[in-house]
Structures are given as C-alpha cells and as structure tokens.
CSV table of C-alpha atoms in Angstrom, one decimal:
chain,number,residue,atom,x,y,z
A,1,UNK,CA,-15.9,34.3,7.0
A,2,UNK,CA,-15.4,31.0,5.9
A,3,UNK,CA,-15.2,27.8,7.6
A,4,UNK,CA,-12.0,25.8,6.8
A,5,UNK,CA,-12.9,22.8,5.4
A,6,UNK,CA,-13.1,19.6,8.0
A,7,UNK,CA,-11.0,15.7,6.9
A,8,UNK,CA,-11.2,13.2,8.8
A,9,UNK,CA,-7.9,10.7,8.4
A,10,UNK,CA,-8.0,8.0,10.6
A,11,UNK,CA,-4.8,5.8,11.6
A,12,UNK,CA,-2.6,8.1,10.2
A,13,UNK,CA,0.7,7.5,12.6
A,14,UNK,CA,2.4,5.6,10.2
A,15,UNK,CA,5.6,7.7,7.4
A,16,UNK,CA,2.1,8.6,5.0
A,17,UNK,CA,-0.1,9.1,7.2
A,18,UNK,CA,2.2,11.6,8.4
A,19,UNK,CA,3.2,13.1,5.4
A,20,UNK,CA,-0.3,13.0,4.4
A,21,UNK,CA,-1.3,15.4,7.5
A,22,UNK,CA,1.4,18.0,6.6
A,23,UNK,CA,-0.6,18.5,3.6
A,24,UNK,CA,-3.6,18.5,4.2
A,25,UNK,CA,-3.4,21.0,6.3
A,26,UNK,CA,-0.8,23.1,4.4
A,27,UNK,CA,-4.2,23.0,1.2
A,28,UNK,CA,-6.7,24.2,4.1
A,29,UNK,CA,-8.4,21.0,5.6
A,30,UNK,CA,-8.7,21.1,9.6
A,31,UNK,CA,-7.4,17.6,10.6
A,32,UNK,CA,-9.0,15.1,13.0
A,33,UNK,CA,-7.7,12.1,13.3
A,34,UNK,CA,-8.6,8.2,14.9
A,35,UNK,CA,-6.9,6.1,16.0
A,36,UNK,CA,-6.5,3.5,19.3
A,37,UNK,CA,-5.9,6.6,21.3
A,38,UNK,CA,-7.6,9.4,19.1
A,39,UNK,CA,-6.6,12.3,20.3
A,40,UNK,CA,-9.9,13.1,17.6
A,41,UNK,CA,-12.1,9.5,17.7
A,42,UNK,CA,-11.3,6.4,18.6
A,43,UNK,CA,-11.2,2.8,17.7
A,44,UNK,CA,-13.9,0.5,19.5
A,45,UNK,CA,-16.3,3.7,19.9
A,46,UNK,CA,-19.0,4.2,17.0
A,47,UNK,CA,-20.5,6.7,18.7
A,48,UNK,CA,-17.2,9.5,18.3
A,49,UNK,CA,-16.8,8.1,15.1
A,50,UNK,CA,-20.2,8.5,14.0
A,51,UNK,CA,-20.4,11.8,15.7
A,52,UNK,CA,-16.4,13.2,13.8
A,53,UNK,CA,-17.2,12.1,10.3
A,54,UNK,CA,-21.1,12.8,10.3
A,55,UNK,CA,-20.5,16.7,8.2
A,56,UNK,CA,-16.3,15.8,7.3
A,57,UNK,CA,-16.2,17.4,3.5
A,58,UNK,CA,-12.5,14.4,3.2
A,59,UNK,CA,-12.4,10.5,5.0
A,60,UNK,CA,-8.7,9.2,4.0
A,61,UNK,CA,-8.2,5.9,6.1
A,62,UNK,CA,-4.8,4.4,6.1
A,63,UNK,CA,-6.1,2.1,9.3
A,64,UNK,CA,-4.3,-1.6,9.5
A,65,UNK,CA,-1.1,-3.3,11.3
A,66,UNK,CA,1.6,-2.7,9.0
A,67,UNK,CA,2.5,-5.8,6.2
A,68,UNK,CA,6.1,-5.3,7.8
A,69,UNK,CA,6.5,-8.6,9.4
A,70,UNK,CA,6.4,-12.2,9.4
A,71,UNK,CA,3.0,-14.1,8.1
A,72,UNK,CA,2.6,-15.6,11.3
A,73,UNK,CA,-1.0,-16.7,12.7
A,74,UNK,CA,-1.3,-13.8,15.3
A,75,UNK,CA,0.2,-11.3,13.0
A,76,UNK,CA,-2.3,-12.7,9.7
A,77,UNK,CA,-4.5,-12.3,11.7
A,78,UNK,CA,-4.1,-8.8,13.1
A,79,UNK,CA,-2.9,-7.7,9.6
A,80,UNK,CA,-6.0,-8.8,7.8
A,81,UNK,CA,-8.7,-8.1,11.0
A,82,UNK,CA,-7.5,-4.3,11.7
A,83,UNK,CA,-7.7,-3.6,7.2
A,84,UNK,CA,-11.2,-4.9,8.0
A,85,UNK,CA,-13.2,-4.0,10.9
A,86,UNK,CA,-11.7,0.3,10.6
A,87,UNK,CA,-13.1,0.4,7.2
A,88,UNK,CA,-16.9,-1.5,8.2
A,89,UNK,CA,-16.5,0.8,11.2
A,90,UNK,CA,-16.0,3.1,9.0
A,91,UNK,CA,-18.9,2.4,6.5
A,92,UNK,CA,-21.3,2.2,9.1
A,93,UNK,CA,-19.9,5.9,10.5
A,94,UNK,CA,-20.2,7.4,6.3
A,95,UNK,CA,-24.3,5.3,6.1
A,96,UNK,CA,-25.5,6.8,9.6
A,97,UNK,CA,-24.4,10.8,8.5
A,98,UNK,CA,-26.6,12.9,7.7
A,99,UNK,CA,-24.0,15.3,5.9
A,100,UNK,CA,-21.3,12.5,5.2
A,101,UNK,CA,-18.3,13.2,3.5
A,102,UNK,CA,-18.2,13.6,0.0
A,103,UNK,CA,-14.9,12.1,-0.3
A,104,UNK,CA,-13.6,8.9,1.0
A,105,UNK,CA,-10.5,7.4,0.0
A,106,UNK,CA,-9.6,3.4,1.1
A,107,UNK,CA,-5.8,2.5,1.4
A,108,UNK,CA,-5.7,-0.2,-0.2
A,109,UNK,CA,-2.4,-2.1,-2.2
A,110,UNK,CA,-1.6,-2.9,-5.6
A,111,UNK,CA,-0.2,-5.9,-4.6
A,112,UNK,CA,-3.8,-7.2,-5.6
A,113,UNK,CA,-2.7,-8.2,-8.8
A,114,UNK,CA,-1.5,-11.0,-9.3
A,115,UNK,CA,2.0,-12.4,-9.9
A,116,UNK,CA,3.1,-10.5,-13.6
A,117,UNK,CA,6.2,-11.1,-15.6
A,118,UNK,CA,3.9,-10.7,-19.3
A,119,UNK,CA,1.9,-7.1,-19.3
A,120,UNK,CA,0.7,-4.2,-17.0
A,121,UNK,CA,-2.3,-4.3,-14.3
A,122,UNK,CA,-4.3,-1.7,-15.0
A,123,UNK,CA,-7.4,-1.1,-12.6
A,124,UNK,CA,-10.0,-2.1,-16.1
A,125,UNK,CA,-7.9,-5.5,-16.8
A,126,UNK,CA,-5.7,-6.0,-14.1
A,127,UNK,CA,-6.4,-9.9,-13.1
A,128,UNK,CA,-6.5,-10.6,-9.2
A,129,UNK,CA,-4.0,-12.9,-7.7
A,130,UNK,CA,-3.7,-15.6,-4.6
A,131,UNK,CA,-3.0,-16.5,-1.2
A,132,UNK,CA,-3.0,-14.3,2.1
A,133,UNK,CA,-2.0,-10.9,0.4
A,134,UNK,CA,-4.2,-10.7,-1.9
A,135,UNK,CA,-6.8,-11.8,0.7
A,136,UNK,CA,-6.7,-8.5,2.5
A,137,UNK,CA,-6.3,-6.6,-0.2
A,138,UNK,CA,-9.6,-8.3,-2.2
A,139,UNK,CA,-11.6,-8.1,1.5
A,140,UNK,CA,-10.9,-5.1,2.6
A,141,UNK,CA,-12.0,-3.2,-0.5
A,142,UNK,CA,-14.7,-5.6,-0.4
A,143,UNK,CA,-16.6,-3.8,2.6
A,144,UNK,CA,-14.8,-0.8,1.5
A,145,UNK,CA,-17.4,-0.5,-1.9
A,146,UNK,CA,-20.1,-2.4,-0.2
A,147,UNK,CA,-23.5,-0.8,-0.2
A,148,UNK,CA,-25.5,2.0,-1.2
A,149,UNK,CA,-23.5,5.7,-0.4
A,150,UNK,CA,-24.8,7.8,-2.8
A,151,UNK,CA,-23.6,11.2,-1.5
A,152,UNK,CA,-20.0,10.4,-1.2
A,153,UNK,CA,-17.7,9.2,-3.7
A,154,UNK,CA,-15.6,6.2,-3.0
A,155,UNK,CA,-12.0,5.5,-4.2
A,156,UNK,CA,-9.7,3.1,-2.9
A,157,UNK,CA,-5.8,3.4,-3.2
A,158,UNK,CA,-3.9,0.8,-5.0
A,159,UNK,CA,-0.2,2.0,-4.4
A,160,UNK,CA,2.5,0.5,-5.2
A,161,UNK,CA,5.7,0.2,-2.7
A,162,UNK,CA,6.0,3.6,-1.6
A,163,UNK,CA,9.3,5.7,-1.5
A,164,UNK,CA,10.4,7.2,2.0
A,165,UNK,CA,11.8,7.6,4.9
A,166,UNK,CA,9.7,4.9,6.1
A,167,UNK,CA,8.3,1.8,4.8
A,168,UNK,CA,10.1,-1.3,2.5
A,169,UNK,CA,13.7,1.3,1.1
A,170,UNK,CA,15.0,2.1,4.7
A,171,UNK,CA,15.2,-1.7,4.8
A,172,UNK,CA,15.7,-2.8,1.6
A,173,UNK,CA,18.9,0.8,1.9
A,174,UNK,CA,20.3,-1.1,4.9
A,175,UNK,CA,21.0,-4.6,3.2
A,176,UNK,CA,22.7,-2.2,0.4
A,177,UNK,CA,25.1,-0.7,2.5
A,178,UNK,CA,26.2,-3.1,4.3
A,179,UNK,CA,27.1,-5.1,0.7
A,180,UNK,CA,24.0,-7.3,0.0
A,181,UNK,CA,23.0,-5.0,-2.8
A,182,UNK,CA,22.8,-7.3,-5.3
A,183,UNK,CA,20.6,-8.7,-7.3
A,184,UNK,CA,17.5,-11.2,-5.1
A,185,UNK,CA,17.0,-14.1,-6.8
A,186,UNK,CA,14.0,-16.6,-6.8
A,187,UNK,CA,14.1,-20.3,-6.6
A,188,UNK,CA,12.5,-23.3,-4.7
A,189,UNK,CA,12.2,-23.8,-0.9
A,190,UNK,CA,11.4,-25.2,2.0
A,191,UNK,CA,7.1,-25.0,2.6
A,192,UNK,CA,5.2,-23.5,4.5
A,193,UNK,CA,1.9,-21.5,4.7
A,194,UNK,CA,2.5,-18.3,5.6
A,195,UNK,CA,0.8,-17.2,2.3
A,196,UNK,CA,-2.3,-19.5,2.0
A,197,UNK,CA,-5.2,-17.6,1.7
A,198,UNK,CA,-7.6,-15.8,4.5
A,199,UNK,CA,-11.2,-14.3,4.4
A,200,UNK,CA,-13.9,-15.6,4.5
A,201,UNK,CA,-13.0,-17.2,0.6
A,202,UNK,CA,-9.5,-17.6,1.3
A,203,UNK,CA,-8.0,-18.0,-2.2
A,204,UNK,CA,-5.1,-20.4,-3.5
A,205,UNK,CA,-1.5,-19.2,-3.7
A,206,UNK,CA,1.5,-21.6,-5.0
A,207,UNK,CA,3.8,-18.8,-2.6
A,208,UNK,CA,6.1,-17.3,-4.8
A,209,UNK,CA,8.9,-19.9,-7.0
A,210,UNK,CA,9.1,-17.9,-9.8
A,211,UNK,CA,12.7,-18.5,-10.9
A,212,UNK,CA,12.4,-14.2,-12.7
A,213,UNK,CA,16.4,-14.4,-12.5
A,214,UNK,CA,16.3,-10.8,-10.7
A,215,UNK,CA,13.8,-9.3,-13.1
A,216,UNK,CA,11.2,-9.6,-11.6
A,217,UNK,CA,8.7,-6.4,-11.3
A,218,UNK,CA,9.1,-3.5,-8.9
A,219,UNK,CA,6.8,-1.0,-9.1
A,220,UNK,CA,7.1,2.1,-6.9
A,221,UNK,CA,5.3,6.1,-6.2
A,222,UNK,CA,7.1,8.9,-4.4
A,223,UNK,CA,5.8,9.5,-0.9
A,224,UNK,CA,5.4,13.2,-3.4
A,225,UNK,CA,3.7,12.0,-6.0
A,226,UNK,CA,1.6,10.0,-3.0
A,227,UNK,CA,0.4,13.4,-1.7
A,228,UNK,CA,-0.2,15.1,-5.1
A,229,UNK,CA,-2.3,11.7,-6.2
A,230,UNK,CA,-4.4,12.8,-2.9
A,231,UNK,CA,-4.8,16.7,-4.3
A,232,UNK,CA,-6.0,15.8,-7.8
A,233,UNK,CA,-8.3,12.6,-6.4
A,234,UNK,CA,-9.5,15.4,-4.7
A,235,UNK,CA,-10.9,17.9,-7.4
A,236,UNK,CA,-11.5,15.5,-9.3
A,237,UNK,CA,-15.2,14.1,-9.3
A,238,UNK,CA,-14.8,11.3,-12.1
A,239,UNK,CA,-12.4,9.4,-10.4
A,240,UNK,CA,-13.7,6.8,-8.4
A,241,UNK,CA,-14.0,3.2,-7.9
A,242,UNK,CA,-9.6,1.9,-7.8
A,243,UNK,CA,-6.9,4.0,-9.0
A,244,UNK,CA,-3.8,2.5,-9.3
A,245,UNK,CA,-0.7,4.7,-7.3
A,246,UNK,CA,2.4,3.6,-9.1
A,247,UNK,CA,4.9,5.4,-11.8
A,248,UNK,CA,4.2,4.1,-15.3
A,249,UNK,CA,7.0,2.9,-16.5
A,250,UNK,CA,7.9,-0.2,-13.8
A,251,UNK,CA,11.1,-1.1,-12.9
A,252,UNK,CA,12.5,-4.1,-11.8
A,253,UNK,CA,14.9,-5.8,-9.1
A,254,UNK,CA,17.8,-5.9,-10.7
A,255,UNK,CA,17.6,-2.2,-12.0
A,256,UNK,CA,16.6,-1.3,-7.5
A,257,UNK,CA,19.1,-2.9,-6.3
A,258,UNK,CA,22.2,-1.5,-8.4
A,259,UNK,CA,20.2,2.4,-8.1
A,260,UNK,CA,20.6,1.1,-4.5
A,261,UNK,CA,24.2,0.6,-4.4
A,262,UNK,CA,24.7,3.8,-6.0
A,263,UNK,CA,22.9,5.6,-3.8
A,264,UNK,CA,24.9,4.6,-0.9
A,265,UNK,CA,27.6,4.3,-2.9
A,266,UNK,CA,28.2,0.8,-1.6
A,267,UNK,CA,31.0,-0.8,-3.9
A,268,UNK,CA,29.9,-4.5,-4.5
A,269,UNK,CA,26.3,-5.5,-4.1
A,270,UNK,CA,26.0,-9.1,-3.2
A,271,UNK,CA,23.5,-10.7,-5.3
A,272,UNK,CA,20.8,-13.2,-3.3
A,273,UNK,CA,20.3,-16.7,-3.9
A,274,UNK,CA,16.4,-17.8,-2.6
A,275,UNK,CA,17.9,-19.2,0.1
A,276,UNK,CA,20.6,-16.8,1.3
A,277,UNK,CA,17.1,-13.8,1.1
A,278,UNK,CA,15.2,-16.3,3.1
A,279,UNK,CA,17.3,-16.6,6.2
A,280,UNK,CA,18.2,-12.6,5.7
A,281,UNK,CA,14.6,-11.9,6.0
A,282,UNK,CA,14.0,-14.3,9.1
A,283,UNK,CA,16.4,-12.4,11.1
A,284,UNK,CA,14.6,-8.8,9.1
A,285,UNK,CA,10.8,-11.0,10.6
A,286,UNK,CA,10.2,-9.4,6.7
A,287,UNK,CA,8.6,-11.9,4.1
A,288,UNK,CA,10.6,-12.5,0.9
A,289,UNK,CA,7.2,-11.3,-1.5
A,290,UNK,CA,7.9,-7.7,-0.4
A,291,UNK,CA,11.0,-8.9,-3.3
A,292,UNK,CA,10.0,-11.7,-4.9
A,293,UNK,CA,6.3,-10.5,-6.7
A,294,UNK,CA,6.9,-9.0,-9.6
A,295,UNK,CA,4.4,-6.1,-8.8
A,296,UNK,CA,4.0,-4.3,-12.4
A,297,UNK,CA,1.0,-1.8,-11.2
A,298,UNK,CA,-0.4,1.1,-14.3
A,299,UNK,CA,-1.8,4.2,-13.2
A,300,UNK,CA,-5.0,3.6,-16.0
A,301,UNK,CA,-7.1,5.8,-14.5
A,302,UNK,CA,-4.6,8.7,-13.4
A,303,UNK,CA,-2.5,9.0,-16.4
A,304,UNK,CA,-5.6,9.0,-18.7
A,305,UNK,CA,-7.4,12.4,-16.1
A,306,UNK,CA,-4.2,14.3,-17.0
A,307,UNK,CA,-1.9,13.1,-14.2
A,308,UNK,CA,1.8,14.1,-14.3
A,309,UNK,CA,4.1,12.2,-11.9
A,310,UNK,CA,7.3,13.8,-10.3
A,311,UNK,CA,9.4,11.2,-10.0
A,312,UNK,CA,9.6,8.7,-12.6
A,313,UNK,CA,13.2,8.4,-12.9
A,314,UNK,CA,13.6,5.3,-10.4
A,315,UNK,CA,17.3,6.0,-9.5
A,316,UNK,CA,16.9,10.0,-8.9
A,317,UNK,CA,14.4,9.1,-7.1
A,318,UNK,CA,16.1,7.4,-4.0
A,319,UNK,CA,19.3,9.5,-4.4
A,320,UNK,CA,16.8,12.5,-3.4
A,321,UNK,CA,15.5,10.1,-0.2
A,322,UNK,CA,19.2,8.3,0.0
C-alpha cells in the first residue's frame, strides 16, 4: 500500500489556511500543523519543528500576525517579527532535514510592489516600493530565499487581496451595506510615521497621498483560485521564486465599490474623501493603505505556465461571496 504524502502547514488558522488544509486533504495529503499551540508542533520548539518538517513532502508557511490592524509600534513589530522568526525557524528545519520537503510554499504579498498606476507589476519587471508594508514583504522573502537548499524548490506566493469569507472583503461589504460604498479618494492627510520602514535596512515612504481620484488599481484573487494555484504550482517543477497570485485583468477602487453595492443591494454609496476615510479606518482599527494603495499585480509566471483562472470577473466573484 502506498503511503499518503504528508504536508506541513504553518500558521493555518486563518481563512486561507483553513481552506487550504481542507483542500490538501481532499487532494490526498495527510496534514500536520505548526502553530502557537500546535497541534503537531509549536513555535518556539525548534526540535518539534525539525522533526515534523523532516520527511514531509510539502511545506506551506502562512504564519504571521494579520495586517488588519493599526500600524502602531506594537503591531508593526509583531507583524514583522511573526513573519521573520517563523520563516527562519522553518528554514533551519529544512536545512537540517535528512529528507527535506520537495516544495516549500511561503506566503508573501503583492503589496511588495510600488504604488502603480502606469503599468502592471510582473515578477520579472515589477518594481519594489518603499515603507513599512514593502519592508515586511522584502525581508520576509529575503529570509525565505537565502542560503542553499538544493533539494527543496521554493516559491514565494505574492498574493493580491484574497476575496473570501474573511479578510478585507467583509469590512468593505459592511461599509457598502451602510451606504458608504462609494469610491475612496486619496488626498492630503495629517503626517504620521506608521508607514515608515522597518527591518535592518528600512526604506522610506511618503505615505499614500497620490490623488488617484478613486481609480487606484485593485488587484484581487478569489480564494478558489488561490487553492487552484497552489495545486498547479505543486505539480509544476519549473515554477520557483516569486509567483504573483492575482487575476490577469486588474480592476480599480471605483469599480470595486460599485460592484459591492450591487452585490449587497445598496442603492446609495457615498464617496469617501481621505479625511472621512481616515476617520472610518480609525473606528474600524484598519489602515487606509488597504484601499488607497494602487496595486497592479500581474500573474506573468502563472499565465506563461498555462494556469487558467476560474474567477476573472470581479462583480461575479463579489456576488458569489455575498
């Protein structure tokens, strides 16, 4: 009898991780998990992590504090630390394994690219931005990709905003239901230091303030396509390094909010100028960067390899998840 392949999922308690674990089991994997309280290995116990990773076929790392918060010092430090330290622990485990995983998928983010209104950002030609969110992603990928792990293929999943039953979508949907589903406009705001760089070589950012008129790009991907892309990458040994997970045709903020209004049946959608948006985000304990940064992420590698997205129409995806 053939043994079932074994996958190790680190930080799988969020909505992406929960969906991924169920899908891996559907595909025939036995799944072990690493988290603060296990259940199979705990962060802080390197020996447990080493033993669990050794002999695994697939390693997936989704660990890290949610960015759905205000970027005050405590949260900034925890967002950064939770990604760097967990990835370093997994790197040590893979490097020490007698039978290392053949594939290691590590979460990353499409936010690593600059604010882009002029052209799409691909893996080969994309330009990295500056400031806190970019520095988190840059250093996350740096510790993931450093060193020589010759028996393990590594892929950094640069995910756009994932549409599903959790994450950013419920917050935006709630705003639309309460009549605040209009376009969100950038503009001048009080200076602050929450978006300043972090890490050993912090970069600078002047904040958002790009005056995009509600046309800032919105790159997204349906949770179903995240799972399909993971399965596709699992079977394609030629895919490695950064891989963008975003639909080919990006949308924009005005189109997003209009689609949300229709999906929830809201007749009115008041526009949100920067001052009003900042007040709302303060109440929601979120950052305006979520909706004001222009993310134009293009999945060049996936398309070149023949991947086919199931959900490419934003409004249909919003209705599917309403």
